[in-house]
Amino acid sequence: MSDAGEGAFAARLKTYEGRPAAVAGVGKDRVNAPMIRHWCEAMGDTNPAYTGPDAIAPPTMLQTWTMGGLSGHGGRAGAYDELLALLDEAGCTSVVATDCEQEYVRPLRPGDEVTFDAVIESVSDRKRTKLGTGYFVTTRMDLRVDGEPVGTHRFRILKYAPVRARPGGRRPRPVINRDNAGFWEGVARHRLLIQRCSGCGTLRFPWLPGCNACGSPEWDTAEASGAGTVFSYVVMHHPPFPAFSPPYAVGLIELAEGVRMVSNVIGVPYDKVRIGMPVRLEFARYDDELELPVFRAQDGDGS
């Protein structure tokens, strides 16, 4: 984009500042004790102010009472979606949340019905970041109960054009320490070793300093047969890393011995990997220093 074109585009983005993102929104649920309890349990917050007949909601739950869930809110305005679509057209197709700021005017209590309005507060000039070049978009939500302000929530995202990864490069090195050195020594000898508790015989992977079944610190090893199945998997598309060529499949492999490990599935296109697919252990060398256990997809008869 030329300098003139960039200037015109930036000016167009600025026209969205001050436009509404949501109008006359109403929280789908009143402030309530069960939601407060769930939040406190998830956060490990045992403050007594959040329980009992005079309980208040944790202040940081402010956004919770405005979330629209899967069905969304009816008061959503079109300007925010228009702004994001405009950035998409300019190549800023990726998004990452960067930060939020909250201001608390008064505590919320069970029974309060929260209403809110949201506005596009600012759109930054073009910024260059490690993720890519794009624009920071900030929205401000003002929350009220019975018409009186109770808080403000600012949420900021970066809409950006992702940096294209350069091809090639070294794979990351595994972190080897005294707890897992034996595993990597086995890999160097083309043996996949599983820890076995000397106390109760439980097999465990990844390697740990003690048994998570009986607590014994004593252990020996058992060598995996190399047979396994795909227990679950994901296909990695983004972000790209220099040493990898997406898309590729990363599998959670259940070994015949019953433990599971994360590894690459090879020998089959990424979109043909399936749960339950039989696989067989191999050792793949990636450079002079790095050799890793991987799993090759097998036909139903194991070939």
PDB file of C-alpha atoms in Angstrom:
ATOM      1  CA  MET A   1       0.000   0.000   0.000  1.00  0.00           C
ATOM      2  CA  SER A   2       1.412   3.413  -0.956  1.00  0.00           C
ATOM      3  CA  ASP A   3       1.862   6.157   1.617  1.00  0.00           C
ATOM      4  CA  ALA A   4      -1.156   7.979   0.201  1.00  0.00           C
ATOM      5  CA  GLY A   5      -3.201   4.820   0.237  1.00  0.00           C
ATOM      6  CA  GLU A   6      -2.121   4.048   3.790  1.00  0.00           C
ATOM      7  CA  GLY A   7      -3.103   7.553   4.876  1.00  0.00           C
ATOM      8  CA  ALA A   8      -6.535   7.234   3.303  1.00  0.00           C
ATOM      9  CA  PHE A   9      -7.055   3.802   4.853  1.00  0.00           C
ATOM     10  CA  ALA A  10      -6.011   5.044   8.308  1.00  0.00           C
ATOM     11  CA  ALA A  11      -8.412   7.973   7.978  1.00  0.00           C
ATOM     12  CA  ARG A  12     -11.203   5.574   7.059  1.00  0.00           C
ATOM     13  CA  LEU A  13     -10.470   3.459  10.112  1.00  0.00           C
ATOM     14  CA  LYS A  14     -10.582   6.533  12.332  1.00  0.00           C
ATOM     15  CA  THR A  15     -14.175   7.210  11.250  1.00  0.00           C
ATOM     16  CA  TYR A  16     -15.213   4.208  13.349  1.00  0.00           C
ATOM     17  CA  GLU A  17     -14.002   5.763  16.579  1.00  0.00           C
ATOM     18  CA  GLY A  18     -16.938   6.728  18.754  1.00  0.00           C
ATOM     19  CA  ARG A  19     -19.393   4.499  16.915  1.00  0.00           C
ATOM     20  CA  PRO A  20     -21.448   2.058  19.004  1.00  0.00           C
ATOM     21  CA  ALA A  21     -20.506  -1.613  19.203  1.00  0.00           C
ATOM     22  CA  ALA A  22     -23.489  -2.579  21.386  1.00  0.00           C
ATOM     23  CA  VAL A  23     -26.548  -0.594  22.447  1.00  0.00           C
ATOM     24  CA  ALA A  24     -28.898  -1.211  25.391  1.00  0.00           C
ATOM     25  CA  GLY A  25     -27.474  -4.647  26.105  1.00  0.00           C
ATOM     26  CA  VAL A  26     -28.897  -6.614  29.019  1.00  0.00           C
ATOM     27  CA  GLY A  27     -27.033  -9.376  30.839  1.00  0.00           C
ATOM     28  CA  LYS A  28     -28.530 -12.778  30.114  1.00  0.00           C
ATOM     29  CA  ASP A  29     -28.504 -13.605  33.832  1.00  0.00           C
ATOM     30  CA  ARG A  30     -28.745 -11.443  36.889  1.00  0.00           C
ATOM     31  CA  VAL A  31     -25.777 -11.496  39.225  1.00  0.00           C
ATOM     32  CA  ASN A  32     -26.219 -14.798  41.045  1.00  0.00           C
ATOM     33  CA  ALA A  33     -24.623 -16.931  43.746  1.00  0.00           C
ATOM     34  CA  PRO A  34     -24.064 -20.107  41.662  1.00  0.00           C
ATOM     35  CA  MET A  35     -22.028 -18.191  39.066  1.00  0.00           C
ATOM     36  CA  ILE A  36     -20.021 -16.523  41.830  1.00  0.00           C
ATOM     37  CA  ARG A  37     -19.348 -19.918  43.405  1.00  0.00           C
ATOM     38  CA  HIS A  38     -18.170 -21.405  40.098  1.00  0.00           C
ATOM     39  CA  TRP A  39     -15.858 -18.450  39.532  1.00  0.00           C
ATOM     40  CA  CYS A  40     -14.361 -18.621  43.025  1.00  0.00           C
ATOM     41  CA  GLU A  41     -13.802 -22.365  42.760  1.00  0.00           C
ATOM     42  CA  ALA A  42     -12.108 -21.995  39.367  1.00  0.00           C
ATOM     43  CA  MET A  43      -9.901 -19.147  40.599  1.00  0.00           C
ATOM     44  CA  GLY A  44      -9.208 -20.633  44.028  1.00  0.00           C
ATOM     45  CA  ASP A  45     -10.540 -17.453  45.655  1.00  0.00           C
ATOM     46  CA  THR A  46     -11.778 -18.108  49.210  1.00  0.00           C
ATOM     47  CA  ASN A  47     -12.484 -14.498  50.207  1.00  0.00           C
ATOM     48  CA  PRO A  48     -15.445 -14.627  52.628  1.00  0.00           C
ATOM     49  CA  ALA A  49     -16.877 -11.454  51.043  1.00  0.00           C
ATOM     50  CA  TYR A  50     -18.152 -13.613  48.186  1.00  0.00           C
ATOM     51  CA  THR A  51     -20.312 -15.913  50.337  1.00  0.00           C
ATOM     52  CA  GLY A  52     -23.159 -15.547  52.797  1.00  0.00           C
ATOM     53  CA  PRO A  53     -26.247 -13.316  52.935  1.00  0.00           C
ATOM     54  CA  ASP A  54     -24.295 -10.099  52.275  1.00  0.00           C
ATOM     55  CA  ALA A  55     -22.156 -11.549  49.492  1.00  0.00           C
ATOM     56  CA  ILE A  56     -20.803  -9.440  46.662  1.00  0.00           C
ATOM     57  CA  ALA A  57     -19.496 -10.623  43.320  1.00  0.00           C
ATOM     58  CA  PRO A  58     -15.714 -10.607  42.800  1.00  0.00           C
ATOM     59  CA  PRO A  59     -14.979  -7.333  40.989  1.00  0.00           C
ATOM     60  CA  THR A  60     -12.992  -9.090  38.260  1.00  0.00           C
ATOM     61  CA  MET A  61     -16.169 -10.951  37.255  1.00  0.00           C
ATOM     62  CA  LEU A  62     -17.363  -7.688  35.704  1.00  0.00           C
ATOM     63  CA  GLN A  63     -17.288  -8.959  32.118  1.00  0.00           C
ATOM     64  CA  THR A  64     -18.999 -12.221  33.101  1.00  0.00           C
ATOM     65  CA  TRP A  65     -22.371 -10.513  33.476  1.00  0.00           C
ATOM     66  CA  THR A  66     -22.252  -9.113  29.925  1.00  0.00           C
ATOM     67  CA  MET A  67     -21.223 -12.219  27.980  1.00  0.00           C
ATOM     68  CA  GLY A  68     -23.665 -13.278  25.294  1.00  0.00           C
ATOM     69  CA  GLY A  69     -22.783 -16.960  25.136  1.00  0.00           C
ATOM     70  CA  LEU A  70     -23.150 -18.915  21.918  1.00  0.00           C
ATOM     71  CA  SER A  71     -26.334 -17.124  20.882  1.00  0.00           C
ATOM     72  CA  GLY A  72     -24.940 -13.598  21.319  1.00  0.00           C
ATOM     73  CA  HIS A  73     -26.725 -10.399  22.279  1.00  0.00           C
ATOM     74  CA  GLY A  74     -29.573  -8.713  20.443  1.00  0.00           C
ATOM     75  CA  GLY A  75     -28.199  -5.207  21.005  1.00  0.00           C
ATOM     76  CA  ARG A  76     -25.009  -5.755  19.004  1.00  0.00           C
ATOM     77  CA  ALA A  77     -24.369  -2.908  16.541  1.00  0.00           C
ATOM     78  CA  GLY A  78     -22.981  -3.388  13.038  1.00  0.00           C
ATOM     79  CA  ALA A  79     -20.072  -0.922  13.180  1.00  0.00           C
ATOM     80  CA  TYR A  80     -17.684  -3.264  14.974  1.00  0.00           C
ATOM     81  CA  ASP A  81     -18.248  -6.078  12.483  1.00  0.00           C
ATOM     82  CA  GLU A  82     -17.831  -3.609   9.608  1.00  0.00           C
ATOM     83  CA  LEU A  83     -14.518  -2.437  11.059  1.00  0.00           C
ATOM     84  CA  LEU A  84     -13.175  -5.982  11.401  1.00  0.00           C
ATOM     85  CA  ALA A  85     -14.311  -6.846   7.876  1.00  0.00           C
ATOM     86  CA  LEU A  86     -12.510  -3.781   6.545  1.00  0.00           C
ATOM     87  CA  LEU A  87      -9.311  -4.910   8.265  1.00  0.00           C
ATOM     88  CA  ASP A  88      -9.778  -8.423   6.865  1.00  0.00           C
ATOM     89  CA  GLU A  89      -9.969  -6.990   3.341  1.00  0.00           C
ATOM     90  CA  ALA A  90      -6.679  -5.171   3.980  1.00  0.00           C
ATOM     91  CA  GLY A  91      -4.991  -8.485   4.814  1.00  0.00           C
ATOM     92  CA  CYS A  92      -5.239  -8.184   8.607  1.00  0.00           C
ATOM     93  CA  THR A  93      -6.977 -11.530   8.924  1.00  0.00           C
ATOM     94  CA  SER A  94      -5.535 -12.645  12.262  1.00  0.00           C
ATOM     95  CA  VAL A  95      -6.569 -11.447  15.693  1.00  0.00           C
ATOM     96  CA  VAL A  96      -5.127 -11.689  19.175  1.00  0.00           C
ATOM     97  CA  ALA A  97      -6.435 -10.215  22.412  1.00  0.00           C
ATOM     98  CA  THR A  98      -3.748  -8.031  23.954  1.00  0.00           C
ATOM     99  CA  ASP A  99      -5.112  -6.619  27.216  1.00  0.00           C
ATOM    100  CA  CYS A 100      -8.146  -5.411  29.128  1.00  0.00           C
ATOM    101  CA  GLU A 101      -8.690  -2.722  31.718  1.00  0.00           C
ATOM    102  CA  GLN A 102     -11.508  -2.612  34.252  1.00  0.00           C
ATOM    103  CA  GLU A 103     -12.762   0.159  36.517  1.00  0.00           C
ATOM    104  CA  TYR A 104     -15.088  -0.626  39.429  1.00  0.00           C
ATOM    105  CA  VAL A 105     -17.571   1.966  40.683  1.00  0.00           C
ATOM    106  CA  ARG A 106     -19.470  -0.171  43.166  1.00  0.00           C
ATOM    107  CA  PRO A 107     -19.746  -3.882  44.064  1.00  0.00           C
ATOM    108  CA  LEU A 108     -22.280  -6.058  42.294  1.00  0.00           C
ATOM    109  CA  ARG A 109     -24.620  -8.174  44.423  1.00  0.00           C
ATOM    110  CA  PRO A 110     -26.832 -11.167  43.692  1.00  0.00           C
ATOM    111  CA  GLY A 111     -30.040  -9.971  42.081  1.00  0.00           C
ATOM    112  CA  ASP A 112     -28.497  -7.029  40.225  1.00  0.00           C
ATOM    113  CA  GLU A 113     -29.474  -6.825  36.556  1.00  0.00           C
ATOM    114  CA  VAL A 114     -26.588  -5.462  34.515  1.00  0.00           C
ATOM    115  CA  THR A 115     -27.188  -3.340  31.421  1.00  0.00           C
ATOM    116  CA  PHE A 116     -24.462  -2.030  29.166  1.00  0.00           C
ATOM    117  CA  ASP A 117     -23.469  -0.047  26.105  1.00  0.00           C
ATOM    118  CA  ALA A 118     -20.227  -0.475  24.166  1.00  0.00           C
ATOM    119  CA  VAL A 119     -18.370   1.912  21.890  1.00  0.00           C
ATOM    120  CA  ILE A 120     -15.343   1.649  19.587  1.00  0.00           C
ATOM    121  CA  GLU A 121     -13.072   3.887  21.606  1.00  0.00           C
ATOM    122  CA  SER A 122      -9.977   3.947  19.416  1.00  0.00           C
ATOM    123  CA  VAL A 123      -8.235   2.484  16.370  1.00  0.00           C
ATOM    124  CA  SER A 124      -4.455   2.894  16.401  1.00  0.00           C
ATOM    125  CA  ASP A 125      -2.168   3.882  13.587  1.00  0.00           C
ATOM    126  CA  ARG A 126      -0.519   0.967  11.805  1.00  0.00           C
ATOM    127  CA  LYS A 127       1.844  -0.885  14.145  1.00  0.00           C
ATOM    128  CA  ARG A 128       4.614  -3.375  13.449  1.00  0.00           C
ATOM    129  CA  THR A 129       4.834  -6.236  15.943  1.00  0.00           C
ATOM    130  CA  LYS A 130       6.581  -9.599  16.083  1.00  0.00           C
ATOM    131  CA  LEU A 131       3.285 -11.236  15.126  1.00  0.00           C
ATOM    132  CA  GLY A 132       2.840  -8.993  12.102  1.00  0.00           C
ATOM    133  CA  THR A 133       1.693  -5.542  11.002  1.00  0.00           C
ATOM    134  CA  GLY A 134      -1.755  -4.389  12.026  1.00  0.00           C
ATOM    135  CA  TYR A 135      -3.977  -2.146  14.121  1.00  0.00           C
ATOM    136  CA  PHE A 136      -4.980  -2.103  17.779  1.00  0.00           C
ATOM    137  CA  VAL A 137      -8.741  -1.770  18.236  1.00  0.00           C
ATOM    138  CA  THR A 138     -10.072  -0.794  21.669  1.00  0.00           C
ATOM    139  CA  THR A 139     -13.696  -1.053  22.742  1.00  0.00           C
ATOM    140  CA  ARG A 140     -15.105   0.427  25.957  1.00  0.00           C
ATOM    141  CA  MET A 141     -18.119  -1.087  27.673  1.00  0.00           C
ATOM    142  CA  ASP A 142     -19.992   0.922  30.323  1.00  0.00           C
ATOM    143  CA  LEU A 143     -22.017  -1.174  32.778  1.00  0.00           C
ATOM    144  CA  ARG A 144     -24.993   0.008  34.820  1.00  0.00           C
ATOM    145  CA  VAL A 145     -27.509  -1.277  37.348  1.00  0.00           C
ATOM    146  CA  ASP A 146     -30.815   0.603  37.586  1.00  0.00           C
ATOM    147  CA  GLY A 147     -29.263   3.286  35.400  1.00  0.00           C
ATOM    148  CA  GLU A 148     -26.340   3.917  37.764  1.00  0.00           C
ATOM    149  CA  PRO A 149     -22.739   3.198  36.663  1.00  0.00           C
ATOM    150  CA  VAL A 150     -21.138   0.139  38.249  1.00  0.00           C
ATOM    151  CA  GLY A 151     -18.021  -0.291  36.127  1.00  0.00           C
ATOM    152  CA  THR A 152     -16.175   0.071  32.836  1.00  0.00           C
ATOM    153  CA  HIS A 153     -14.470  -2.615  30.787  1.00  0.00           C
ATOM    154  CA  ARG A 154     -11.961  -1.815  28.036  1.00  0.00           C
ATOM    155  CA  PHE A 155     -10.902  -4.619  25.722  1.00  0.00           C
ATOM    156  CA  ARG A 156      -8.101  -4.323  23.185  1.00  0.00           C
ATOM    157  CA  ILE A 157      -7.251  -6.604  20.262  1.00  0.00           C
ATOM    158  CA  LEU A 158      -4.612  -6.546  17.546  1.00  0.00           C
ATOM    159  CA  LYS A 159      -5.913  -7.230  14.025  1.00  0.00           C
ATOM    160  CA  TYR A 160      -2.841  -8.041  11.978  1.00  0.00           C
ATOM    161  CA  ALA A 161      -1.370  -9.600   8.851  1.00  0.00           C
ATOM    162  CA  PRO A 162       0.729 -12.498  10.179  1.00  0.00           C
ATOM    163  CA  VAL A 163       4.435 -12.607   9.438  1.00  0.00           C
ATOM    164  CA  ARG A 164       5.257 -15.378   7.007  1.00  0.00           C
ATOM    165  CA  ALA A 165       7.713 -17.841   8.463  1.00  0.00           C
ATOM    166  CA  ARG A 166      10.948 -18.401   6.618  1.00  0.00           C
ATOM    167  CA  PRO A 167      11.402 -21.957   5.379  1.00  0.00           C
ATOM    168  CA  GLY A 168      14.025 -24.174   6.978  1.00  0.00           C
ATOM    169  CA  GLY A 169      15.619 -23.684  10.359  1.00  0.00           C
ATOM    170  CA  ARG A 170      16.420 -26.042  13.199  1.00  0.00           C
ATOM    171  CA  ARG A 171      13.810 -27.825  15.227  1.00  0.00           C
ATOM    172  CA  PRO A 172      13.660 -26.821  18.878  1.00  0.00           C
ATOM    173  CA  ARG A 173      15.880 -28.913  21.147  1.00  0.00           C
ATOM    174  CA  PRO A 174      14.278 -31.009  23.900  1.00  0.00           C
ATOM    175  CA  VAL A 175      14.919 -29.930  27.463  1.00  0.00           C
ATOM    176  CA  ILE A 176      16.928 -32.741  29.069  1.00  0.00           C
ATOM    177  CA  ASN A 177      17.265 -32.854  32.844  1.00  0.00           C
ATOM    178  CA  ARG A 178      18.042 -35.430  35.524  1.00  0.00           C
ATOM    179  CA  ASP A 179      14.415 -36.570  35.627  1.00  0.00           C
ATOM    180  CA  ASN A 180      14.158 -37.464  31.919  1.00  0.00           C
ATOM    181  CA  ALA A 181      17.773 -38.063  30.849  1.00  0.00           C
ATOM    182  CA  GLY A 182      17.209 -41.834  30.825  1.00  0.00           C
ATOM    183  CA  PHE A 183      14.439 -41.465  28.271  1.00  0.00           C
ATOM    184  CA  TRP A 184      16.683 -39.555  25.865  1.00  0.00           C
ATOM    185  CA  GLU A 185      19.521 -42.008  26.393  1.00  0.00           C
ATOM    186  CA  GLY A 186      17.092 -44.708  25.283  1.00  0.00           C
ATOM    187  CA  VAL A 187      16.098 -42.711  22.193  1.00  0.00           C
ATOM    188  CA  ALA A 188      19.773 -42.455  21.252  1.00  0.00           C
ATOM    189  CA  ARG A 189      19.851 -46.292  21.280  1.00  0.00           C
ATOM    190  CA  HIS A 190      16.542 -46.525  19.367  1.00  0.00           C
ATOM    191  CA  ARG A 191      14.672 -47.754  22.442  1.00  0.00           C
ATOM    192  CA  LEU A 192      11.467 -46.169  23.717  1.00  0.00           C
ATOM    193  CA  LEU A 193      11.693 -46.573  27.485  1.00  0.00           C
ATOM    194  CA  ILE A 194       8.738 -46.254  29.854  1.00  0.00           C
ATOM    195  CA  GLN A 195       9.188 -45.716  33.571  1.00  0.00           C
ATOM    196  CA  ARG A 196       7.867 -48.507  35.789  1.00  0.00           C
ATOM    197  CA  CYS A 197       7.285 -47.985  39.502  1.00  0.00           C
ATOM    198  CA  SER A 198       9.243 -50.445  41.640  1.00  0.00           C
ATOM    199  CA  GLY A 199       6.629 -50.158  44.364  1.00  0.00           C
ATOM    200  CA  CYS A 200       3.339 -50.858  42.572  1.00  0.00           C
ATOM    201  CA  GLY A 201       4.428 -51.652  39.022  1.00  0.00           C
ATOM    202  CA  THR A 202       2.499 -48.771  37.460  1.00  0.00           C
ATOM    203  CA  LEU A 203       3.858 -47.612  34.109  1.00  0.00           C
ATOM    204  CA  ARG A 204       4.111 -43.857  33.623  1.00  0.00           C
ATOM    205  CA  PHE A 205       4.832 -41.442  30.805  1.00  0.00           C
ATOM    206  CA  PRO A 206       6.124 -38.767  30.594  1.00  0.00           C
ATOM    207  CA  TRP A 207       8.947 -39.499  33.009  1.00  0.00           C
ATOM    208  CA  LEU A 208       8.463 -38.212  36.558  1.00  0.00           C
ATOM    209  CA  PRO A 209      10.617 -38.253  39.705  1.00  0.00           C
ATOM    210  CA  GLY A 210       8.010 -40.297  41.597  1.00  0.00           C
ATOM    211  CA  CYS A 211       4.994 -42.537  41.097  1.00  0.00           C
ATOM    212  CA  ASN A 212       1.689 -40.673  40.876  1.00  0.00           C
ATOM    213  CA  ALA A 213      -0.157 -43.832  41.963  1.00  0.00           C
ATOM    214  CA  CYS A 214       1.665 -44.814  45.171  1.00  0.00           C
ATOM    215  CA  GLY A 215       4.258 -42.062  45.623  1.00  0.00           C
ATOM    216  CA  SER A 216       7.287 -44.333  45.498  1.00  0.00           C
ATOM    217  CA  PRO A 217      10.482 -42.661  44.219  1.00  0.00           C
ATOM    218  CA  GLU A 218      11.936 -46.014  43.108  1.00  0.00           C
ATOM    219  CA  TRP A 219      11.598 -47.116  39.505  1.00  0.00           C
ATOM    220  CA  ASP A 220      13.055 -49.084  36.625  1.00  0.00           C
ATOM    221  CA  THR A 221      12.139 -49.117  32.931  1.00  0.00           C
ATOM    222  CA  ALA A 222      10.213 -51.225  30.445  1.00  0.00           C
ATOM    223  CA  GLU A 223      10.851 -51.021  26.725  1.00  0.00           C
ATOM    224  CA  ALA A 224       7.830 -50.236  24.564  1.00  0.00           C
ATOM    225  CA  SER A 225       7.034 -52.739  21.831  1.00  0.00           C
ATOM    226  CA  GLY A 226       6.490 -49.885  19.377  1.00  0.00           C
ATOM    227  CA  ALA A 227       2.853 -50.723  18.631  1.00  0.00           C
ATOM    228  CA  GLY A 228       0.190 -48.117  19.280  1.00  0.00           C
ATOM    229  CA  THR A 229      -2.960 -46.393  18.090  1.00  0.00           C
ATOM    230  CA  VAL A 230      -3.988 -42.771  17.593  1.00  0.00           C
ATOM    231  CA  PHE A 231      -5.968 -41.884  20.714  1.00  0.00           C
ATOM    232  CA  SER A 232      -6.538 -38.278  19.596  1.00  0.00           C
ATOM    233  CA  TYR A 233      -4.904 -35.745  17.270  1.00  0.00           C
ATOM    234  CA  VAL A 234      -4.850 -32.148  16.091  1.00  0.00           C
ATOM    235  CA  VAL A 235      -3.871 -30.679  12.730  1.00  0.00           C
ATOM    236  CA  MET A 236      -1.563 -27.683  13.119  1.00  0.00           C
ATOM    237  CA  HIS A 237      -2.186 -24.842  10.647  1.00  0.00           C
ATOM    238  CA  HIS A 238      -1.046 -21.763  12.580  1.00  0.00           C
ATOM    239  CA  PRO A 239       1.193 -20.294  13.806  1.00  0.00           C
ATOM    240  CA  PRO A 240       3.941 -21.377  11.397  1.00  0.00           C
ATOM    241  CA  PHE A 241       7.387 -22.163  12.798  1.00  0.00           C
ATOM    242  CA  PRO A 242      10.524 -22.048  10.663  1.00  0.00           C
ATOM    243  CA  ALA A 243      11.368 -25.756  11.114  1.00  0.00           C
ATOM    244  CA  PHE A 244       7.844 -27.005  10.377  1.00  0.00           C
ATOM    245  CA  SER A 245       5.682 -26.980   7.263  1.00  0.00           C
ATOM    246  CA  PRO A 246       1.996 -26.758   8.181  1.00  0.00           C
ATOM    247  CA  PRO A 247      -0.445 -28.303   7.963  1.00  0.00           C
ATOM    248  CA  TYR A 248       0.750 -31.401   9.811  1.00  0.00           C
ATOM    249  CA  ALA A 249      -0.777 -33.872  12.259  1.00  0.00           C
ATOM    250  CA  VAL A 250       0.268 -34.154  15.893  1.00  0.00           C
ATOM    251  CA  GLY A 251      -1.061 -37.276  17.547  1.00  0.00           C
ATOM    252  CA  LEU A 252      -1.671 -38.405  21.096  1.00  0.00           C
ATOM    253  CA  ILE A 253      -0.514 -41.999  20.736  1.00  0.00           C
ATOM    254  CA  GLU A 254      -1.716 -44.730  23.066  1.00  0.00           C
ATOM    255  CA  LEU A 255       1.035 -47.332  23.273  1.00  0.00           C
ATOM    256  CA  ALA A 256       0.224 -51.034  23.544  1.00  0.00           C
ATOM    257  CA  GLU A 257       1.519 -50.842  27.128  1.00  0.00           C
ATOM    258  CA  GLY A 258      -1.288 -48.403  28.051  1.00  0.00           C
ATOM    259  CA  VAL A 259       0.549 -45.085  28.421  1.00  0.00           C
ATOM    260  CA  ARG A 260       0.165 -42.184  25.995  1.00  0.00           C
ATOM    261  CA  MET A 261       2.648 -39.804  24.403  1.00  0.00           C
ATOM    262  CA  VAL A 262       2.529 -36.887  21.979  1.00  0.00           C
ATOM    263  CA  SER A 263       4.345 -37.369  18.680  1.00  0.00           C
ATOM    264  CA  ASN A 264       4.115 -36.807  14.946  1.00  0.00           C
ATOM    265  CA  VAL A 265       2.083 -39.171  12.772  1.00  0.00           C
ATOM    266  CA  ILE A 266       3.915 -39.846   9.517  1.00  0.00           C
ATOM    267  CA  GLY A 267       3.377 -41.946   6.400  1.00  0.00           C
ATOM    268  CA  VAL A 268      -0.124 -40.638   5.729  1.00  0.00           C
ATOM    269  CA  PRO A 269      -1.506 -37.226   4.658  1.00  0.00           C
ATOM    270  CA  TYR A 270      -2.451 -35.013   7.597  1.00  0.00           C
ATOM    271  CA  ASP A 271      -6.134 -35.111   6.616  1.00  0.00           C
ATOM    272  CA  LYS A 272      -6.190 -38.923   6.628  1.00  0.00           C
ATOM    273  CA  VAL A 273      -5.183 -39.349  10.273  1.00  0.00           C
ATOM    274  CA  ARG A 274      -8.024 -40.904  12.260  1.00  0.00           C
ATOM    275  CA  ILE A 275      -8.687 -41.828  15.879  1.00  0.00           C
ATOM    276  CA  GLY A 276      -8.037 -45.538  16.348  1.00  0.00           C
ATOM    277  CA  MET A 277      -5.548 -45.712  13.454  1.00  0.00           C
ATOM    278  CA  PRO A 278      -2.786 -48.246  14.188  1.00  0.00           C
ATOM    279  CA  VAL A 279       0.731 -46.818  14.200  1.00  0.00           C
ATOM    280  CA  ARG A 280       4.255 -48.155  14.624  1.00  0.00           C
ATOM    281  CA  LEU A 281       7.266 -46.564  16.291  1.00  0.00           C
ATOM    282  CA  GLU A 282      10.135 -45.243  14.207  1.00  0.00           C
ATOM    283  CA  PHE A 283      13.061 -42.950  14.973  1.00  0.00           C
ATOM    284  CA  ALA A 284      13.441 -39.964  12.651  1.00  0.00           C
ATOM    285  CA  ARG A 285      16.670 -37.997  12.363  1.00  0.00           C
ATOM    286  CA  TYR A 286      16.221 -34.277  11.719  1.00  0.00           C
ATOM    287  CA  ASP A 287      19.838 -33.111  11.879  1.00  0.00           C
ATOM    288  CA  ASP A 288      23.217 -34.224  13.176  1.00  0.00           C
ATOM    289  CA  GLU A 289      22.109 -33.741  16.778  1.00  0.00           C
ATOM    290  CA  LEU A 290      18.393 -34.453  16.881  1.00  0.00           C
ATOM    291  CA  GLU A 291      16.613 -37.787  16.574  1.00  0.00           C
ATOM    292  CA  LEU A 292      13.031 -38.211  17.770  1.00  0.00           C
ATOM    293  CA  PRO A 293      10.509 -41.021  18.171  1.00  0.00           C
ATOM    294  CA  VAL A 294       7.659 -40.729  15.641  1.00  0.00           C
ATOM    295  CA  PHE A 295       4.819 -43.020  14.634  1.00  0.00           C
ATOM    296  CA  ARG A 296       4.136 -44.288  11.142  1.00  0.00           C
ATOM    297  CA  ALA A 297       0.539 -45.025  10.182  1.00  0.00           C
ATOM    298  CA  GLN A 298      -0.166 -48.694   9.477  1.00  0.00           C
ATOM    299  CA  ASP A 299      -2.767 -50.524   7.448  1.00  0.00           C
ATOM    300  CA  GLY A 300      -5.339 -52.532   9.341  1.00  0.00           C
ATOM    301  CA  ASP A 301      -3.141 -55.631   9.169  1.00  0.00           C
ATOM    302  CA  GLY A 302      -0.171 -53.753  10.672  1.00  0.00           C
ATOM    303  CA  SER A 303       1.778 -53.398   7.412  1.00  0.00           C
TER     304      SER A 303
END
